[in-house]
Tab-separated table of C-alpha atoms and ligand atoms in Angstrom:
chain	number	residue	atom	x	y	z
A	1	MET	CA	0.000	0.000	0.000
A	2	LYS	CA	1.489	3.315	-1.096
A	3	ILE	CA	0.428	6.495	0.672
A	4	LEU	CA	1.048	10.057	-0.450
A	5	ALA	CA	1.340	12.097	2.742
A	6	ILE	CA	1.158	15.855	3.306
A	7	GLU	CA	2.299	17.708	6.439
A	8	THR	CA	1.772	21.453	6.979
A	9	SER	CA	1.051	21.744	10.708
A	10	CYS	CA	3.784	24.243	11.546
A	11	ASP	CA	6.797	25.640	9.700
A	12	GLU	CA	7.715	22.842	7.283
A	13	THR	CA	5.843	22.157	4.059
A	14	ALA	CA	6.361	18.443	3.518
A	15	ALA	CA	5.174	15.622	1.285
A	16	ALA	CA	6.257	11.991	1.094
A	17	VAL	CA	5.365	8.645	-0.386
A	18	VAL	CA	5.566	5.707	2.024
A	19	GLU	CA	5.016	2.049	1.205
A	20	ASN	CA	3.445	-0.242	3.804
A	21	GLY	CA	4.256	2.114	6.661
A	22	THR	CA	7.944	1.284	6.530
A	23	ARG	CA	9.567	2.100	3.195
A	24	VAL	CA	10.117	5.780	2.455
A	25	LEU	CA	9.973	6.128	-1.343
A	26	SER	CA	10.399	9.900	-1.101
A	27	SER	CA	10.399	12.551	1.600
A	28	VAL	CA	10.524	16.212	0.611
A	29	VAL	CA	10.658	18.992	3.195
A	30	ALA	CA	10.585	22.688	2.278
A	31	THR	CA	11.547	24.527	5.426
A	32	GLN	CA	10.224	27.986	6.239
A	33	ILE	CA	12.810	28.641	8.939
A	34	PRO	CA	14.461	31.562	7.046
A	35	PHE	CA	11.075	33.393	6.929
A	36	HIS	CA	10.539	33.029	10.667
A	37	ARG	CA	14.135	33.559	11.805
A	38	PRO	CA	13.895	37.390	12.049
A	39	TYR	CA	11.045	36.929	14.567
A	40	GLN	CA	12.847	34.156	16.508
A	41	GLY	CA	9.741	31.992	16.410
A	42	VAL	CA	7.032	30.769	14.049
A	43	VAL	CA	4.646	33.512	12.841
A	44	PRO	CA	1.360	31.671	12.072
A	45	GLU	CA	0.195	33.910	9.214
A	46	LEU	CA	3.583	33.746	7.491
A	47	ALA	CA	3.513	29.962	7.883
A	48	SER	CA	0.085	29.654	6.221
A	49	ARG	CA	1.111	31.882	3.335
A	50	ALA	CA	4.333	29.989	2.703
A	51	HIS	CA	2.444	26.653	2.742
A	52	VAL	CA	0.019	28.005	0.109
A	53	VAL	CA	2.906	28.981	-2.153
A	54	THR	CA	4.874	25.750	-1.704
A	55	VAL	CA	2.542	22.831	-1.092
A	56	ASN	CA	1.754	21.871	-4.698
A	57	ARG	CA	5.412	21.953	-5.719
A	58	VAL	CA	6.446	19.824	-2.749
A	59	VAL	CA	3.746	17.241	-3.520
A	60	ALA	CA	4.785	17.128	-7.188
A	61	GLU	CA	8.424	16.612	-6.178
A	62	ALA	CA	7.566	13.813	-3.721
A	63	LEU	CA	5.578	12.014	-6.447
A	64	ARG	CA	8.372	12.547	-8.990
A	65	GLN	CA	11.027	11.103	-6.668
A	66	ALA	CA	8.809	8.095	-5.945
A	67	ARG	CA	8.201	7.673	-9.706
A	68	MET	CA	4.459	7.965	-9.238
A	69	SER	CA	1.705	10.122	-10.649
A	70	LEU	CA	-1.797	10.837	-9.433
A	71	ALA	CA	-3.396	10.171	-12.785
A	72	GLY	CA	-1.372	7.209	-14.087
A	73	LYS	CA	-1.371	3.525	-13.229
A	74	ASN	CA	1.253	3.867	-10.533
A	75	ARG	CA	-0.817	6.095	-8.292
A	76	PRO	CA	-1.071	6.180	-4.504
A	77	ASP	CA	-3.682	4.028	-2.742
A	78	GLY	CA	-4.454	6.839	-0.344
A	79	ILE	CA	-3.610	10.410	0.593
A	80	ALA	CA	-2.821	11.216	4.223
A	81	VAL	CA	-2.780	14.681	5.718
A	82	THR	CA	-2.042	16.057	9.182
A	83	VAL	CA	-5.222	17.515	10.726
A	84	GLY	CA	-3.823	18.438	14.166
A	85	PRO	CA	-2.402	19.422	16.501
A	86	GLY	CA	-0.852	22.493	14.942
A	87	LEU	CA	-1.496	26.000	13.644
A	88	VAL	CA	-5.042	26.125	12.302
A	89	GLY	CA	-4.323	28.193	9.185
A	90	ALA	CA	-1.316	26.047	8.332
A	91	LEU	CA	-3.278	22.819	8.833
A	92	ILE	CA	-6.119	24.051	6.625
A	93	VAL	CA	-3.728	24.616	3.710
A	94	GLY	CA	-2.580	20.966	3.860
A	95	ARG	CA	-6.093	19.682	4.251
A	96	MET	CA	-7.363	21.673	1.256
A	97	ALA	CA	-4.463	20.465	-0.875
A	98	ALA	CA	-5.076	16.826	0.114
A	99	GLU	CA	-8.832	17.049	-0.373
A	100	SER	CA	-8.549	18.726	-3.771
A	101	LEU	CA	-6.127	16.075	-5.008
A	102	GLY	CA	-8.212	13.251	-3.568
A	103	TRP	CA	-11.415	14.597	-5.046
A	104	THR	CA	-9.880	15.295	-8.464
A	105	HIS	CA	-8.213	11.892	-8.757
A	106	ASP	CA	-10.714	9.824	-6.780
A	107	ILE	CA	-8.253	8.745	-4.094
A	108	PRO	CA	-9.389	8.371	-0.444
A	109	VAL	CA	-8.043	10.999	1.963
A	110	HIS	CA	-7.205	10.221	5.599
A	111	GLY	CA	-6.719	12.685	8.436
A	112	VAL	CA	-3.671	11.935	10.585
A	113	ASN	CA	-2.625	13.057	14.036
A	114	HIS	CA	0.753	14.791	14.113
A	115	ILE	CA	1.796	13.346	17.499
A	116	GLU	CA	0.878	9.850	16.328
A	117	GLY	CA	3.140	10.525	13.338
A	118	HIS	CA	6.096	11.447	15.580
A	119	LEU	CA	5.355	8.467	17.848
A	120	LEU	CA	5.403	5.968	14.976
A	121	SER	CA	8.230	7.616	12.988
A	122	PRO	CA	10.922	5.365	14.562
A	123	LEU	CA	9.226	2.398	12.860
A	124	LEU	CA	10.341	3.849	9.521
A	125	ALA	CA	13.910	2.997	10.479
A	126	VAL	CA	13.613	-0.493	11.908
A	127	GLY	CA	11.641	-3.556	10.989
A	128	GLY	CA	9.688	-5.838	13.264
A	129	PHE	CA	8.660	-3.409	16.005
A	130	LYS	CA	5.234	-4.270	17.348
A	131	PRO	CA	3.278	-3.066	20.379
A	132	PRO	CA	3.490	-3.090	23.302
A	133	PHE	CA	6.083	-0.342	23.457
A	134	LEU	CA	6.725	2.868	25.321
A	135	GLY	CA	7.056	5.907	23.080
A	136	LEU	CA	8.800	9.178	23.806
A	137	VAL	CA	7.753	12.145	21.675
A	138	ALA	CA	10.027	15.135	22.300
A	139	SER	CA	9.403	18.079	19.983
A	140	GLY	CA	8.909	21.823	19.990
A	141	GLY	CA	5.310	21.432	21.135
A	142	HIS	CA	5.287	18.167	23.096
A	143	THR	CA	7.309	16.095	25.524
A	144	GLU	CA	5.288	12.999	26.234
A	145	LEU	CA	5.644	9.393	27.245
A	146	ILE	CA	2.920	7.388	25.520
A	147	TYR	CA	2.348	3.701	26.107
A	148	THR	CA	1.105	1.835	23.027
A	149	SER	CA	-0.590	-1.373	24.159
A	150	ALA	CA	-1.805	-2.344	20.654
A	151	TRP	CA	-1.903	-0.570	17.281
A	152	GLY	CA	-3.945	2.580	17.838
A	153	ARG	CA	-4.370	1.964	21.608
A	154	TYR	CA	-2.529	4.596	23.567
A	155	ALA	CA	-2.223	5.663	27.183
A	156	LEU	CA	-0.530	8.823	28.331
A	157	VAL	CA	2.173	8.039	30.883
A	158	GLY	CA	3.673	11.489	31.367
A	159	ARG	CA	3.783	14.896	29.732
A	160	THR	CA	5.429	18.234	30.276
A	161	ARG	CA	3.728	20.540	32.710
A	162	ASP	CA	5.178	23.664	31.145
A	163	ASP	CA	7.689	24.024	28.301
A	164	ALA	CA	8.222	21.190	25.851
A	165	ALA	CA	11.868	20.083	25.626
A	166	GLY	CA	12.339	21.664	22.177
A	167	GLU	CA	10.692	24.867	23.385
A	168	ALA	CA	13.183	25.000	26.294
A	169	PHE	CA	16.085	24.550	23.839
A	170	ASP	CA	14.668	27.345	21.653
A	171	LYS	CA	14.129	29.731	24.581
A	172	VAL	CA	17.585	29.151	26.056
A	173	ALA	CA	19.132	29.747	22.627
A	174	LYS	CA	17.154	32.965	22.323
A	175	MET	CA	18.377	34.136	25.761
A	176	MET	CA	21.936	33.410	24.663
A	177	GLY	CA	21.462	35.166	21.303
A	178	LEU	CA	22.162	31.977	19.376
A	179	GLY	CA	19.360	32.254	16.831
A	180	TYR	CA	16.345	30.156	15.861
A	181	PRO	CA	15.620	27.259	16.048
A	182	GLY	CA	17.791	26.811	19.103
A	183	GLY	CA	17.903	23.029	19.469
A	184	PRO	CA	20.358	22.288	16.653
A	185	VAL	CA	22.618	25.269	17.557
A	186	ILE	CA	22.834	24.334	21.245
A	187	ASP	CA	23.445	20.712	20.287
A	188	ARG	CA	26.306	21.675	17.981
A	189	LEU	CA	27.982	24.022	20.489
A	190	ALA	CA	27.463	21.581	23.363
A	191	GLU	CA	29.363	18.875	21.494
A	192	ARG	CA	32.529	20.918	22.098
A	193	GLY	CA	31.614	22.120	25.605
A	194	ASP	CA	32.220	20.886	29.139
A	195	PRO	CA	28.900	19.794	30.699
A	196	LYS	CA	30.377	19.852	34.233
A	197	ARG	CA	31.525	23.486	34.325
A	198	PHE	CA	28.038	24.890	34.918
A	199	ALA	CA	25.849	22.473	36.851
A	200	PHE	CA	22.151	23.050	36.254
A	201	PRO	CA	19.353	21.444	38.287
A	202	ARG	CA	17.749	18.185	37.135
A	203	PRO	CA	13.965	18.626	37.323
A	204	TRP	CA	13.043	15.064	38.310
A	205	LEU	CA	9.509	15.803	39.625
A	206	PRO	CA	9.454	12.798	41.951
A	207	GLY	CA	6.187	10.885	42.114
A	208	THR	CA	5.167	11.406	38.498
A	209	TRP	CA	6.354	10.626	34.989
A	210	ASP	CA	5.588	14.214	33.992
A	211	PHE	CA	8.338	16.617	32.950
A	212	SER	CA	9.024	20.277	33.686
A	213	PHE	CA	11.694	22.299	31.922
A	214	SER	CA	10.779	25.896	32.733
A	215	GLY	CA	12.704	25.990	36.045
A	216	LEU	CA	15.805	24.724	34.302
A	217	LYS	CA	15.398	27.422	31.670
A	218	THR	CA	15.131	30.036	34.449
A	219	ALA	CA	18.295	28.635	36.080
A	220	VAL	CA	20.130	29.298	32.799
A	221	LEU	CA	18.662	32.827	32.701
A	222	TYR	CA	19.930	33.581	36.244
A	223	LYS	CA	23.345	32.221	35.350
A	224	LEU	CA	23.455	34.425	32.227
A	225	ARG	CA	22.604	37.483	34.342
A	226	GLU	CA	25.719	36.968	36.440
A	227	LYS	CA	27.811	38.865	33.924
A	228	LYS	CA	27.493	40.960	30.808
A	229	SER	CA	29.418	38.978	28.267
A	230	TRP	CA	30.429	35.358	27.915
A	231	THR	CA	33.361	34.013	25.929
A	232	PRO	CA	32.678	31.510	23.134
A	233	ALA	CA	34.193	28.758	25.307
A	234	GLU	CA	31.914	29.677	28.232
A	235	LYS	CA	28.906	29.679	25.887
A	236	ARG	CA	29.792	26.191	24.713
A	237	ASP	CA	30.007	25.048	28.346
A	238	LEU	CA	26.651	26.664	29.184
A	239	CYS	CA	25.078	24.853	26.226
A	240	ALA	CA	26.695	21.578	27.304
A	241	GLY	CA	25.502	22.006	30.907
A	242	PHE	CA	21.934	22.776	29.839
A	243	ARG	CA	21.792	19.962	27.283
A	244	ALA	CA	23.163	17.452	29.808
A	245	ALA	CA	20.446	18.366	32.344
A	246	VAL	CA	17.604	17.986	29.807
A	247	VAL	CA	18.959	14.730	28.429
A	248	GLU	CA	19.624	13.159	31.828
A	249	VAL	CA	16.032	13.727	32.925
A	250	ILE	CA	14.442	12.590	29.658
A	251	VAL	CA	16.547	9.432	29.435
A	252	GLY	CA	16.258	8.631	33.159
A	253	LYS	CA	12.482	8.941	33.187
A	254	THR	CA	11.959	7.106	29.903
A	255	VAL	CA	14.008	4.095	30.955
A	256	ALA	CA	12.520	4.014	34.456
A	257	ALA	CA	8.979	4.221	33.038
A	258	ALA	CA	9.679	1.415	30.561
A	259	ARG	CA	10.911	-0.809	33.371
A	260	THR	CA	7.952	0.008	35.607
A	261	LEU	CA	5.541	-0.731	32.771
A	262	LYS	CA	7.496	-3.930	32.058
A	263	THR	CA	7.747	-3.165	28.384
A	264	ALA	CA	10.750	-4.456	26.456
A	265	SER	CA	10.739	-1.818	23.710
A	266	VAL	CA	11.136	1.933	23.526
A	267	VAL	CA	10.525	4.127	20.460
A	268	VAL	CA	11.632	7.758	20.260
A	269	GLY	CA	10.676	10.507	17.819
A	270	GLY	CA	10.168	14.281	17.501
A	271	GLY	CA	12.596	17.117	16.718
A	272	VAL	CA	14.537	16.793	19.991
A	273	ALA	CA	15.260	13.134	19.169
A	274	ALA	CA	17.752	14.530	16.617
A	275	ASN	CA	19.862	15.654	19.590
A	276	ALA	CA	23.253	13.948	19.482
A	277	LEU	CA	23.633	13.483	23.243
A	278	LEU	CA	20.057	12.269	23.643
A	279	ARG	CA	20.635	9.626	20.960
A	280	ARG	CA	23.904	8.461	22.546
A	281	GLU	CA	22.501	8.375	26.083
A	282	LEU	CA	19.293	6.591	25.045
A	283	ALA	CA	21.348	3.927	23.275
A	284	ARG	CA	23.591	3.486	26.310
A	285	ALA	CA	20.815	3.454	28.928
A	286	CYS	CA	18.479	1.189	26.932
A	287	ALA	CA	21.291	-1.296	26.280
A	288	ALA	CA	22.160	-1.311	29.992
A	289	ALA	CA	18.503	-1.889	30.907
A	290	GLY	CA	18.015	-4.604	28.264
A	291	LEU	CA	15.480	-2.514	26.338
A	292	ARG	CA	15.094	-2.642	22.571
A	293	LEU	CA	15.314	0.880	21.195
A	294	ALA	CA	14.186	2.478	17.930
A	295	VAL	CA	14.969	6.159	17.398
A	296	ALA	CA	13.740	7.928	14.261
A	297	PRO	CA	16.557	8.743	11.819
A	298	PRO	CA	17.595	12.417	12.291
A	299	ALA	CA	15.923	13.545	9.039
A	300	LEU	CA	12.624	12.057	10.218
A	301	CYS	CA	12.806	13.508	13.757
A	302	THR	CA	11.863	17.063	12.832
A	303	ASP	CA	8.569	17.597	11.007
A	304	ASN	CA	8.207	15.553	7.829
A	305	ALA	CA	5.449	13.833	5.880
A	306	ALA	CA	6.914	10.302	5.908
A	307	MET	CA	5.808	9.925	9.535
A	308	VAL	CA	2.302	10.990	8.491
A	309	GLY	CA	2.304	8.319	5.767
A	310	ALA	CA	3.424	5.709	8.298
A	311	ALA	CA	0.747	6.654	10.836
A	312	ALA	CA	-1.913	6.557	8.096
A	313	TYR	CA	-0.803	3.061	7.084
A	314	TYR	CA	-1.199	1.654	10.618
A	315	GLN	CA	-4.510	3.507	10.900
A	316	ILE	CA	-5.832	1.911	7.689
A	317	ARG	CA	-4.334	-1.552	8.365
A	318	HIS	CA	-5.884	-1.723	11.807
A	319	GLY	CA	-9.323	-0.559	10.808
A	320	ARG	CA	-9.240	2.952	12.129
A	321	ALA	CA	-9.495	4.818	8.829
A	322	LYS	CA	-12.321	7.238	9.494
A	323	ASN	CA	-11.457	9.793	6.833
A	324	ASP	CA	-11.944	12.379	9.558
A	325	LEU	CA	-10.591	15.584	8.068
A	326	ARG	CA	-11.713	18.055	10.713
A	327	VAL	CA	-8.805	20.340	11.474
A	328	GLN	CA	-8.213	20.635	15.233
A	329	SER	CA	-5.415	22.690	16.758
A	330	GLN	CA	-5.433	20.886	20.112
A	331	LEU	CA	-5.742	17.241	19.099
A	332	HIS	CA	-4.124	14.557	21.172
A	333	VAL	CA	-3.355	10.997	20.118
A	334	PRO	CA	-6.563	9.192	19.215
A	335	PHE	CA	-8.095	6.367	21.241
A	336	LEU	CA	-6.325	7.537	24.333
A	337	THR	CA	-7.395	5.235	27.131
A	338	GLY	CA	-6.489	7.648	29.888
A	339	LYS	CA	-3.445	8.473	31.884
A	340	ILE	CA	-1.527	5.709	33.579
A	341	GLY	CA	-1.352	6.822	37.175
A	342	VAL	CA	1.213	4.308	38.428
A	343	PHE	CA	4.521	5.800	39.412
A	344	ARG	CA	7.027	3.408	40.859
A	345	LEU	CA	10.754	3.559	40.597
A	346	PRO	CA	11.971	0.145	39.470
B	1	KG4	O1	9.184	17.894	15.742
B	1	KG4	P1	9.516	19.281	15.395
B	1	KG4	O2	10.140	19.550	14.055
B	1	KG4	O3	8.283	20.226	15.468
B	1	KG4	C1	7.255	20.126	16.420
B	1	KG4	O4	6.343	19.290	16.224
B	1	KG4	O5	7.367	20.866	17.421
B	1	KG4	O6	10.469	19.808	16.542
B	1	KG4	C2	11.084	21.046	16.478
B	1	KG4	C3	11.867	21.241	17.765
B	1	KG4	C4	12.445	22.638	17.903
B	1	KG4	O7	12.144	23.113	19.195
B	1	KG4	C5	13.934	22.413	17.735
B	1	KG4	O8	14.733	23.337	18.454
B	1	KG4	C6	14.093	21.014	18.273
B	1	KG4	O9	12.966	20.323	17.811
B	1	KG4	N1	15.319	20.365	17.780
B	1	KG4	C7	16.339	19.993	18.580
B	1	KG4	C8	17.355	19.486	17.721
B	1	KG4	N2	16.896	19.569	16.436
B	1	KG4	C9	15.645	20.097	16.499
B	1	KG4	N3	16.472	20.051	19.917
B	1	KG4	C10	17.629	19.613	20.433
B	1	KG4	N4	18.653	19.124	19.685
B	1	KG4	C11	18.559	19.049	18.335
B	1	KG4	N5	19.582	18.564	17.613
B	2	ZN	ZN1	6.270	17.950	14.996
């Protein structure tokens, strides 16, 4: 089954063709970051406008790279589009593009949840992963631990109470004048920094699997206020100290939650999963705990349409295709069976 997928929920206009939820035949991402950079954050109206200008070209390129066409014999079996969560105007552009193509070429269109896309994106890299597994989605908008008991059956284990991990990276980078988006810049500088020079607090939030990163961000702010200017070497060390604190908490809680839930597998996706230290530490900690780990490849961590094509495939395969195209800014993963309240350190 080949799915043409479209993703326009935030600041990337993306299209992809994915076969059977695992094989990426093409994945095209047109980033809008240069348009938003002067404002150091995503400007919703600019995002919608840029999607309008770009979406058709990105779809055409994804089809071309996959050697498919909407009209010919080798056409997709379905079109998938992100319907939430995200910026409403931006989501509507993707939905209209998908619906117009589906209607014109008589191809069914499926609405897909963006978080479900991030959650299932690691499955694009590895074969043979089946529920149950614990998923970590760490992005600019979400930091969540989601337990998948069966395909399409999810339970929320923990979530951030304030800033998402990516948002904390972006805000710290902004405070340090490092530009937007901050995650990749901090990651790059931290690679050459000393994480021990500036020790930042680890927000463990005992008694819950929830996260909180805003206090840590404030700790960096107070540190920065201690003097007027910082040398490049000091900046690298600040980045390394901040990154180490975020990563230690995310990895520690993810592994501990997996052991408490007695699940053998962990999957990790979302923009922050591109972080070099997070990837190294997850691999180390999961190996030590005997957990099987799948992390999305870096190019499929940040927003892309391949993950949307994968999520649509599992949705269709497991009988959940509802063709629900209502755009909703605040969607959460579908079929959520409630929050798992158990917190026990293994
Ligand atoms: O998944 P994504 O593209 O969009 C959302 O759904 O939010 O995630 C974007 C976020 C941004 O906050 C960005 O700073 C962060 O992911 N990010 C990173 C890295 N690359 C992207 N954070 C830390 N380290 C990175 N290497
Ligand atoms: Zn995303």
